Coordinates of C-alpha atoms and ligand atoms in Angstrom, one line a residue:
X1 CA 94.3 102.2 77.5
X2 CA 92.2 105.0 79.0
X3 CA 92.5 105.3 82.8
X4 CA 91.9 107.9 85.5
X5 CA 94.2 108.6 88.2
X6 CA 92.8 110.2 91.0
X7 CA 96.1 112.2 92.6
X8 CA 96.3 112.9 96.2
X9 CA 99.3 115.9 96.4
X10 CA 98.9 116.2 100.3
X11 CA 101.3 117.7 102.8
X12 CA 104.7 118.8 102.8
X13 CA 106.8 117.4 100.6
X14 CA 103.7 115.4 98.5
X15 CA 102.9 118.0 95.8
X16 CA 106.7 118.1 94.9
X17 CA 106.9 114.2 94.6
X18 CA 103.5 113.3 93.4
X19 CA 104.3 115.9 90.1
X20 CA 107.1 114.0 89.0
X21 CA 105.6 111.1 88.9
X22 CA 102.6 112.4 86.9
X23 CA 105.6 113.7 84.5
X24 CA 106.8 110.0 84.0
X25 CA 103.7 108.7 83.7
X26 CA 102.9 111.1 81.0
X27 CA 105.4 109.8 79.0
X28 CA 104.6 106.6 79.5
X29 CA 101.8 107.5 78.0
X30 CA 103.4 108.7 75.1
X31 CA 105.7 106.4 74.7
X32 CA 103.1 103.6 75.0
X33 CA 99.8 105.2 73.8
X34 CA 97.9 105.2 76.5
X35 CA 96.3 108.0 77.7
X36 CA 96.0 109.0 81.4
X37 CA 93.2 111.3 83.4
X38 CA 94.1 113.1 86.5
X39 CA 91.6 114.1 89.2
X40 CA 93.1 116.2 92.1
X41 CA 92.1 115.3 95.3
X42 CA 93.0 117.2 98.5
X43 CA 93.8 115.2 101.7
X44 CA 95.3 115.8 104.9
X45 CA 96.1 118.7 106.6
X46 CA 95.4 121.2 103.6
X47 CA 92.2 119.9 103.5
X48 CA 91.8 120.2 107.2
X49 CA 92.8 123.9 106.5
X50 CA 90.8 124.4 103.8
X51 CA 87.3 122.5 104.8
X52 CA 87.9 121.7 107.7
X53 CA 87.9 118.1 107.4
X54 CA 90.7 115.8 105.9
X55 CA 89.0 114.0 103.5
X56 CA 85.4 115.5 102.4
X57 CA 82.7 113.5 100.8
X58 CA 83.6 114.7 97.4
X59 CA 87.6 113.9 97.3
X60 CA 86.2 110.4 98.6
X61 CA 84.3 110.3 96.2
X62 CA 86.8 111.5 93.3
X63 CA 88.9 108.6 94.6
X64 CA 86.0 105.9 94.5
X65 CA 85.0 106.6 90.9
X66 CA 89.1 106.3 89.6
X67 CA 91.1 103.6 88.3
X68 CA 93.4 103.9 90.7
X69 CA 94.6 106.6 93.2
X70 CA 98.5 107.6 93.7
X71 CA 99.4 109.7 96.7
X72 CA 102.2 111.5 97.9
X73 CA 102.4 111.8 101.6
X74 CA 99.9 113.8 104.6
X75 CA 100.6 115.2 108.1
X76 CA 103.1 117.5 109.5
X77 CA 103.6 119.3 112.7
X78 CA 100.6 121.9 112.1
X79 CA 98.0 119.7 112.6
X80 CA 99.5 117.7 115.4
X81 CA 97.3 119.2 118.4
X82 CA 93.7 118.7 116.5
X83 CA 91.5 115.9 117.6
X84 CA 91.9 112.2 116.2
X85 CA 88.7 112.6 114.0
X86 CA 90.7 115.9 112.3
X87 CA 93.9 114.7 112.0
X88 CA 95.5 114.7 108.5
X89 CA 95.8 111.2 109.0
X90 CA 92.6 110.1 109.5
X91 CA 91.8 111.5 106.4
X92 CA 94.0 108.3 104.8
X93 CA 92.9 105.7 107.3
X94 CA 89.3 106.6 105.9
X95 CA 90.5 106.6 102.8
X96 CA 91.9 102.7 103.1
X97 CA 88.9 101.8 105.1
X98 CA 86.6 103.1 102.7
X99 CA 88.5 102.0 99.0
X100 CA 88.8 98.3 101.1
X101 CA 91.9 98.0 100.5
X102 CA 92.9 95.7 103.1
X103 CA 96.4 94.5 101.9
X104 CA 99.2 96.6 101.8
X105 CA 102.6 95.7 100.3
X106 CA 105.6 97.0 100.9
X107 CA 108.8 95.7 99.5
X108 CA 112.0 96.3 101.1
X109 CA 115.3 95.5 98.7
X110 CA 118.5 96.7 98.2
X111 CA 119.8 98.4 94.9
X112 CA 122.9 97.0 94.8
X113 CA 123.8 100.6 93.5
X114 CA 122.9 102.2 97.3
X115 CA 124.3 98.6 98.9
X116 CA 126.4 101.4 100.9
X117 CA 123.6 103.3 102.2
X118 CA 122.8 100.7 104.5
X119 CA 123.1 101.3 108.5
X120 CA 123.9 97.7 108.5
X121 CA 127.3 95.8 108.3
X122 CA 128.6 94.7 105.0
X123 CA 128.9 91.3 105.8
X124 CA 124.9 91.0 106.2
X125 CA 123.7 93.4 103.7
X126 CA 126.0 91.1 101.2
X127 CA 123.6 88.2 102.3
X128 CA 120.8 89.9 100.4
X129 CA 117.9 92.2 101.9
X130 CA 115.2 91.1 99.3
X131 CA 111.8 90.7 101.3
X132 CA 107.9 91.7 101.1
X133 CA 105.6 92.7 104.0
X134 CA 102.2 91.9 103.5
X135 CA 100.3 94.1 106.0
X136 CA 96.9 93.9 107.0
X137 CA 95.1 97.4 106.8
X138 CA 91.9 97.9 107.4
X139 CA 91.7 96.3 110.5
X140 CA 93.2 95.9 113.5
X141 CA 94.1 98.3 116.5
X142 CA 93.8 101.5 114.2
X143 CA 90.0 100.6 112.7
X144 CA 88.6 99.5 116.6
X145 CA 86.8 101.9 118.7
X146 CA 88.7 104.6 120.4
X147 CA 87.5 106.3 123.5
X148 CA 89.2 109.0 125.6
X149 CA 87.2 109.8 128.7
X150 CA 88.5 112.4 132.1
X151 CA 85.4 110.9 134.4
X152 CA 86.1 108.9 136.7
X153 CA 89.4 109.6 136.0
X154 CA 91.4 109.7 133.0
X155 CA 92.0 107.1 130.5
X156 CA 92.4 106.3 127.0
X157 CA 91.4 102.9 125.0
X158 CA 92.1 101.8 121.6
X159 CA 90.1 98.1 120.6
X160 CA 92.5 95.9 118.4
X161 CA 89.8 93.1 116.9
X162 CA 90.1 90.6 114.3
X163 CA 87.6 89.3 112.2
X164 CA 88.0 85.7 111.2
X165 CA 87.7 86.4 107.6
X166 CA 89.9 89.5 107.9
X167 CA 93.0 87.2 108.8
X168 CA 92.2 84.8 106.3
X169 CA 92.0 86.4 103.3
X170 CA 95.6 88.7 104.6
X171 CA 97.2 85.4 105.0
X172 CA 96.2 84.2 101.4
X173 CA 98.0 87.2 100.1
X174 CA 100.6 86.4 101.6
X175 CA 100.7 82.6 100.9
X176 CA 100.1 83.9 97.5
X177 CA 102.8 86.5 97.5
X178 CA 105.2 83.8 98.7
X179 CA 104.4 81.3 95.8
X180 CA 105.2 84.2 93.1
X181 CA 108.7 84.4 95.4
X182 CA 110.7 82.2 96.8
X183 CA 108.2 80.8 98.7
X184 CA 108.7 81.4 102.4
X185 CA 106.1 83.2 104.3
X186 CA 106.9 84.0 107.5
X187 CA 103.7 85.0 109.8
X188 CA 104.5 88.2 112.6
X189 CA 102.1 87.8 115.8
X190 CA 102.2 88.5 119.8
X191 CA 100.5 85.3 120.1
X192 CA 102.2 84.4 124.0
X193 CA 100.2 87.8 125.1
X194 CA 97.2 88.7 122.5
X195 CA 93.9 87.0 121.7
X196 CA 94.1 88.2 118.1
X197 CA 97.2 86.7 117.4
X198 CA 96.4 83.1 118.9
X199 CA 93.7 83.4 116.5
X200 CA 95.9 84.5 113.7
X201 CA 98.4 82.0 113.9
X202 CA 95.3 79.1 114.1
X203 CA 94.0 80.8 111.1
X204 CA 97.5 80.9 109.0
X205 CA 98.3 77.2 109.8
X206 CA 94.9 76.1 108.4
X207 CA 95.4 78.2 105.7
X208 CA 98.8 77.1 104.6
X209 CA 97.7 73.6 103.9
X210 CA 96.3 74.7 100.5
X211 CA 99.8 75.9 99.6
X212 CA 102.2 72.4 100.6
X213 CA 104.7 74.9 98.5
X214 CA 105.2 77.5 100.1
X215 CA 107.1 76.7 103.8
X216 CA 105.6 78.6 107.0
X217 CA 106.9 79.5 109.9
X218 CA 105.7 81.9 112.7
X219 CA 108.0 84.9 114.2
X220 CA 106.9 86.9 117.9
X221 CA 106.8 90.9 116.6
X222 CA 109.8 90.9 118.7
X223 CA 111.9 88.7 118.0
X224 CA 111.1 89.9 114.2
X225 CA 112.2 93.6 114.8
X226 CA 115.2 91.9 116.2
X227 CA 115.8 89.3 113.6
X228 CA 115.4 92.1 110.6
X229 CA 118.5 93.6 112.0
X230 CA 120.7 91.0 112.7
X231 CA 119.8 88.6 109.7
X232 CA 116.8 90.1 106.9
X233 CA 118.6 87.5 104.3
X234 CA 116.3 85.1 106.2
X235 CA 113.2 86.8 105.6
X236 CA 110.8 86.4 101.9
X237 CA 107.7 87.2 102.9
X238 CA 106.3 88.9 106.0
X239 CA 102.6 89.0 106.8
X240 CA 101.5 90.4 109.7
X241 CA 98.6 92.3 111.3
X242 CA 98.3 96.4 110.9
X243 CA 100.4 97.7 113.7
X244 CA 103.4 95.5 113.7
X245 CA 103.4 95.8 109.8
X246 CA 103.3 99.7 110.4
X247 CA 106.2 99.5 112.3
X248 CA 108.5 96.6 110.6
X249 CA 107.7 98.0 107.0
X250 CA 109.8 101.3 108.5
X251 CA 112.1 98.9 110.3
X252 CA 112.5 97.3 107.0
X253 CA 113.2 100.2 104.7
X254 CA 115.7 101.8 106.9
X255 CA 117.7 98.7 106.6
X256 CA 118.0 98.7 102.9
X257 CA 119.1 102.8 103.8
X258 CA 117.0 104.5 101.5
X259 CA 113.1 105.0 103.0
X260 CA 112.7 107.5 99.9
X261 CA 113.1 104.9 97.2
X262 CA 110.6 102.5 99.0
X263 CA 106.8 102.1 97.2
X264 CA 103.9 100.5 98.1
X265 CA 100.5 99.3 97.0
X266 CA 97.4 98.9 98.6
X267 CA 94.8 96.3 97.2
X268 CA 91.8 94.8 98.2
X269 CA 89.1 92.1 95.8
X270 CA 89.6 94.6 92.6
X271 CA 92.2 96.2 90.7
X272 CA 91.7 99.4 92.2
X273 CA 94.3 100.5 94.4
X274 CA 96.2 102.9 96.5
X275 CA 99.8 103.6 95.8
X276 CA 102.3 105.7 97.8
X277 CA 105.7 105.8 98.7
X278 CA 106.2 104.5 102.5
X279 CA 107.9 107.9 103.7
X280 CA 106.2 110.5 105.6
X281 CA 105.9 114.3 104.4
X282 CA 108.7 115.7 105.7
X283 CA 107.6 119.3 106.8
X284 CA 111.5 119.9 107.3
X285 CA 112.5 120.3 103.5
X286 CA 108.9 120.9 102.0
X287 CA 108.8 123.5 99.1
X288 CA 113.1 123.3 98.9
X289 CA 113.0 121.0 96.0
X290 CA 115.4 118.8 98.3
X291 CA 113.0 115.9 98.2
X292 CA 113.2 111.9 96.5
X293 CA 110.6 111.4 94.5
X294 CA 111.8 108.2 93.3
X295 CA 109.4 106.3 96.2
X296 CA 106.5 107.6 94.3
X297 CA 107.5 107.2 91.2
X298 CA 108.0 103.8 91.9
X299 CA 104.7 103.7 93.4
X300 CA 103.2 104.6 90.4
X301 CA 105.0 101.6 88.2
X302 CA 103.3 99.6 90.7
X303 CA 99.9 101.1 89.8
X304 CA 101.0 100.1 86.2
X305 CA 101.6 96.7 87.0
X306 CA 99.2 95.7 89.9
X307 CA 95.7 98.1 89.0
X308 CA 96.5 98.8 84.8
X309 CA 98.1 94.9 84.1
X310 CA 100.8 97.2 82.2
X311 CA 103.9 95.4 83.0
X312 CA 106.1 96.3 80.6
X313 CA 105.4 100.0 81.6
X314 CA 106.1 99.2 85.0
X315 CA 109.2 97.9 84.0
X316 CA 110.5 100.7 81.9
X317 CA 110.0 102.9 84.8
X318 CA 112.3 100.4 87.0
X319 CA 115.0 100.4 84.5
X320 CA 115.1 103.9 84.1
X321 CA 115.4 104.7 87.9
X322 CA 118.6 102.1 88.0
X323 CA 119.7 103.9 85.0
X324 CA 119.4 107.3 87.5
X325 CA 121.8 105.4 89.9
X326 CA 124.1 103.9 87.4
X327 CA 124.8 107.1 86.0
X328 CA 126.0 108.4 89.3
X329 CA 122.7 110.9 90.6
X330 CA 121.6 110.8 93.8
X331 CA 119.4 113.0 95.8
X332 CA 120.4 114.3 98.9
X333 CA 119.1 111.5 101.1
X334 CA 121.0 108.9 99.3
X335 CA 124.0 110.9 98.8
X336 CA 127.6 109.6 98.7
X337 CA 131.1 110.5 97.9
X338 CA 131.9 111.0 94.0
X339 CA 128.4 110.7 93.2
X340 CA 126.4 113.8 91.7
X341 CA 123.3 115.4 93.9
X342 CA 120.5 116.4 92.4
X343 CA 117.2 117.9 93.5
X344 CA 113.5 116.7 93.2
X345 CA 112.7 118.0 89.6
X346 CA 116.0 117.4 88.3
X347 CA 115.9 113.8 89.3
X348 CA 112.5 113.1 87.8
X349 CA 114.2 115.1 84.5
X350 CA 116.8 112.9 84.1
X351 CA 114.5 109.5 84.8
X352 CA 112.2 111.3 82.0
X353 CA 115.3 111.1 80.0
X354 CA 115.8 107.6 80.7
X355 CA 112.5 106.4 79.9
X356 CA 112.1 103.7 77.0
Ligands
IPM1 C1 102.1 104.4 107.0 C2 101.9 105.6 107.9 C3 100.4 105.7 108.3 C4 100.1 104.4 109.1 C5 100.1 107.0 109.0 C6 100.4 108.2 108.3 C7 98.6 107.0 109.4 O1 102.7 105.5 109.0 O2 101.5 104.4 105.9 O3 102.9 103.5 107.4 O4 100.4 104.4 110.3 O5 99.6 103.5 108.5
MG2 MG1 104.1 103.9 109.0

């Protein structure tokens, strides 16, 4: 198959991450026969530095007209005192907002290789931590209005609004994700304070009469952050609304003790999406070679899968990372005693090597 890859390097550590996984894909396509086209884009704070705006018309564009678009990570301290509208991050919010890709998923599992990395106690982590968050994104508190005004005094607002049909087709994903699971869904709302989570929950409980298989049950964001820690064993599949899903899915990844091996995709009605690893940039060992990259090249065996219906791809590149772990590498983050610590490149060499 012929497909193009628009390939968003971004900030700090991004261009050091996103490259290996462009060299696994690239023997994927070897090894496969496919054959993969690569448009650059630049987002975030170097294109705030560069044009002055962190996602022109034309990278948007570049992305629009791919297959599929794989990203490494955007932001850092630099660009921390602009204005929202030049922010490195707005520059992927637009992005979501305009590719429509309203439903993000973000698994958060254990490989029983790093079971040890985990901040939590072994007696719970030997429960299981196998769950999916389903989290709306395109709507929500960070696509309403914002307004910061001095006069009459000052103050700040930020609109958080729900759309009927922007909770309904969420919560299918998720009923859907649930059915291809073990088919629990569990729906995350603030429904004893907010408006848009009484009408979330109505919404989920009509919905969930089309799927008799798949059990529901309701969680307050609160009690969920709480729950995650104390038992995640309980939890299949999360769906929630943009914010809480921001924070849980980092809740999430820290318990399984490895944020750097976490992927994620971003779909909306086609089978073009966005895939990036769930970390951030992290300005702090950029360019040092210090980096995981094994969160974006995971990312990009879910673009096999998910956009490119090329499973057994996807697969490959799964078994080669746990063949990675069960050799003994780690990089630095997931570093522990008697194992051998590698950097960025040399990790996606020896997943290259493992690649069949
Ligand atoms: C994430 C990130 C983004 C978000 C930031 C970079 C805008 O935290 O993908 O979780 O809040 O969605
Ligand atoms: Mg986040």
């Amino acid at each position: 198959m012929d497909k193009k890859i628009a390939v968003i390097g971004g900030d700090g550590i991004g261009p050091e991450i996103i490259s290996q996984a462009q060299r696994v894909l690239e023997k994927i396509a070897s090894l496969y026969g496919h054959r993969f086209t690569y448009e650059e884009v630049e987002m975030g704070g170097c294109a705030v530095d560069r044009y002055q705006d962190p996602l022109p018309g034309e990278m948007l564009r570049r992305c629009l007209e791919a297959d599929s678009v794989l990203m490494g990570a955007v932001g850092g301290p630099k660009w921390n005192g602009l204005p929202g509208d030049l922010r490195p991050e707005k520059g992927l919010l637009r992005l979501r907002g305009a590719m429509k890709v309203y439903s993000n998923n973000r698994p958060a599992k254990i490989w029983p290789q790093l079971a040890g990395a985990s901040p939590l106690k072994e007696e719970i982590v030997s429960r299981g931590i196998d769950l999916m968050i389903v989290r709306e994104l395109t709507g929500g508190l960070y696509f309403g209005e914002h307004t910061t005004k001095q006069e009459p005094e000052p103050q700040a607002v930020d609109v958080m609004s729900y759309h009927e049909y922007e909770i309904e087709r969420i919560c299918r994903i998720g009923f859907e994700t649930a059915r291809k699971r073990r088919g629990r869904l569990c729906s995350v709302d603030k429904s004893n304070v907010l408006d848009t989570s009484r009408l979330w929950k109505k919404i989920v409980h009509r919905i969930s009469e089309e799927y008799p298989d798949v059990e529901l049950t309701d969680m307050l964001v609160d009690n969920c952050a709480m729950q995650l820690v104390k038992d995640p064993s309980q939890f299949d599949v999360i769906v929630t609304e943009n914010m809480f899903g921001d924070i849980l899915s980092d809740e999430a990844s820290m318990i399984t003790g490895s944020i750097g091996m976490i992927p994620s995709s971003s779909l909306g009605d086609g089978t073009r999406g966005l895939y990036e690893p769930i970390h951030g940039s992290a300005p702090d060992i950029a360019g040092q070679d210090r980096a995981n990259p094994i969160g974006t090249i995971l990312s990009a065996a879910m673009m096999l899968r998910y956009s490119f219906n090329m499973a057994k791809e996807a697969d490959a590149i799964e078994r080669a990372v746990g063949a990675f772990l069960d050799d003994g590498y780690r990089t630095e983050d997931i570093m522990s005693e008697g194992m051998r610590q590698v950097g960025c490149s040399r990790c996606g060499e020896l997943i290259l090597e493992r690649l069949e």
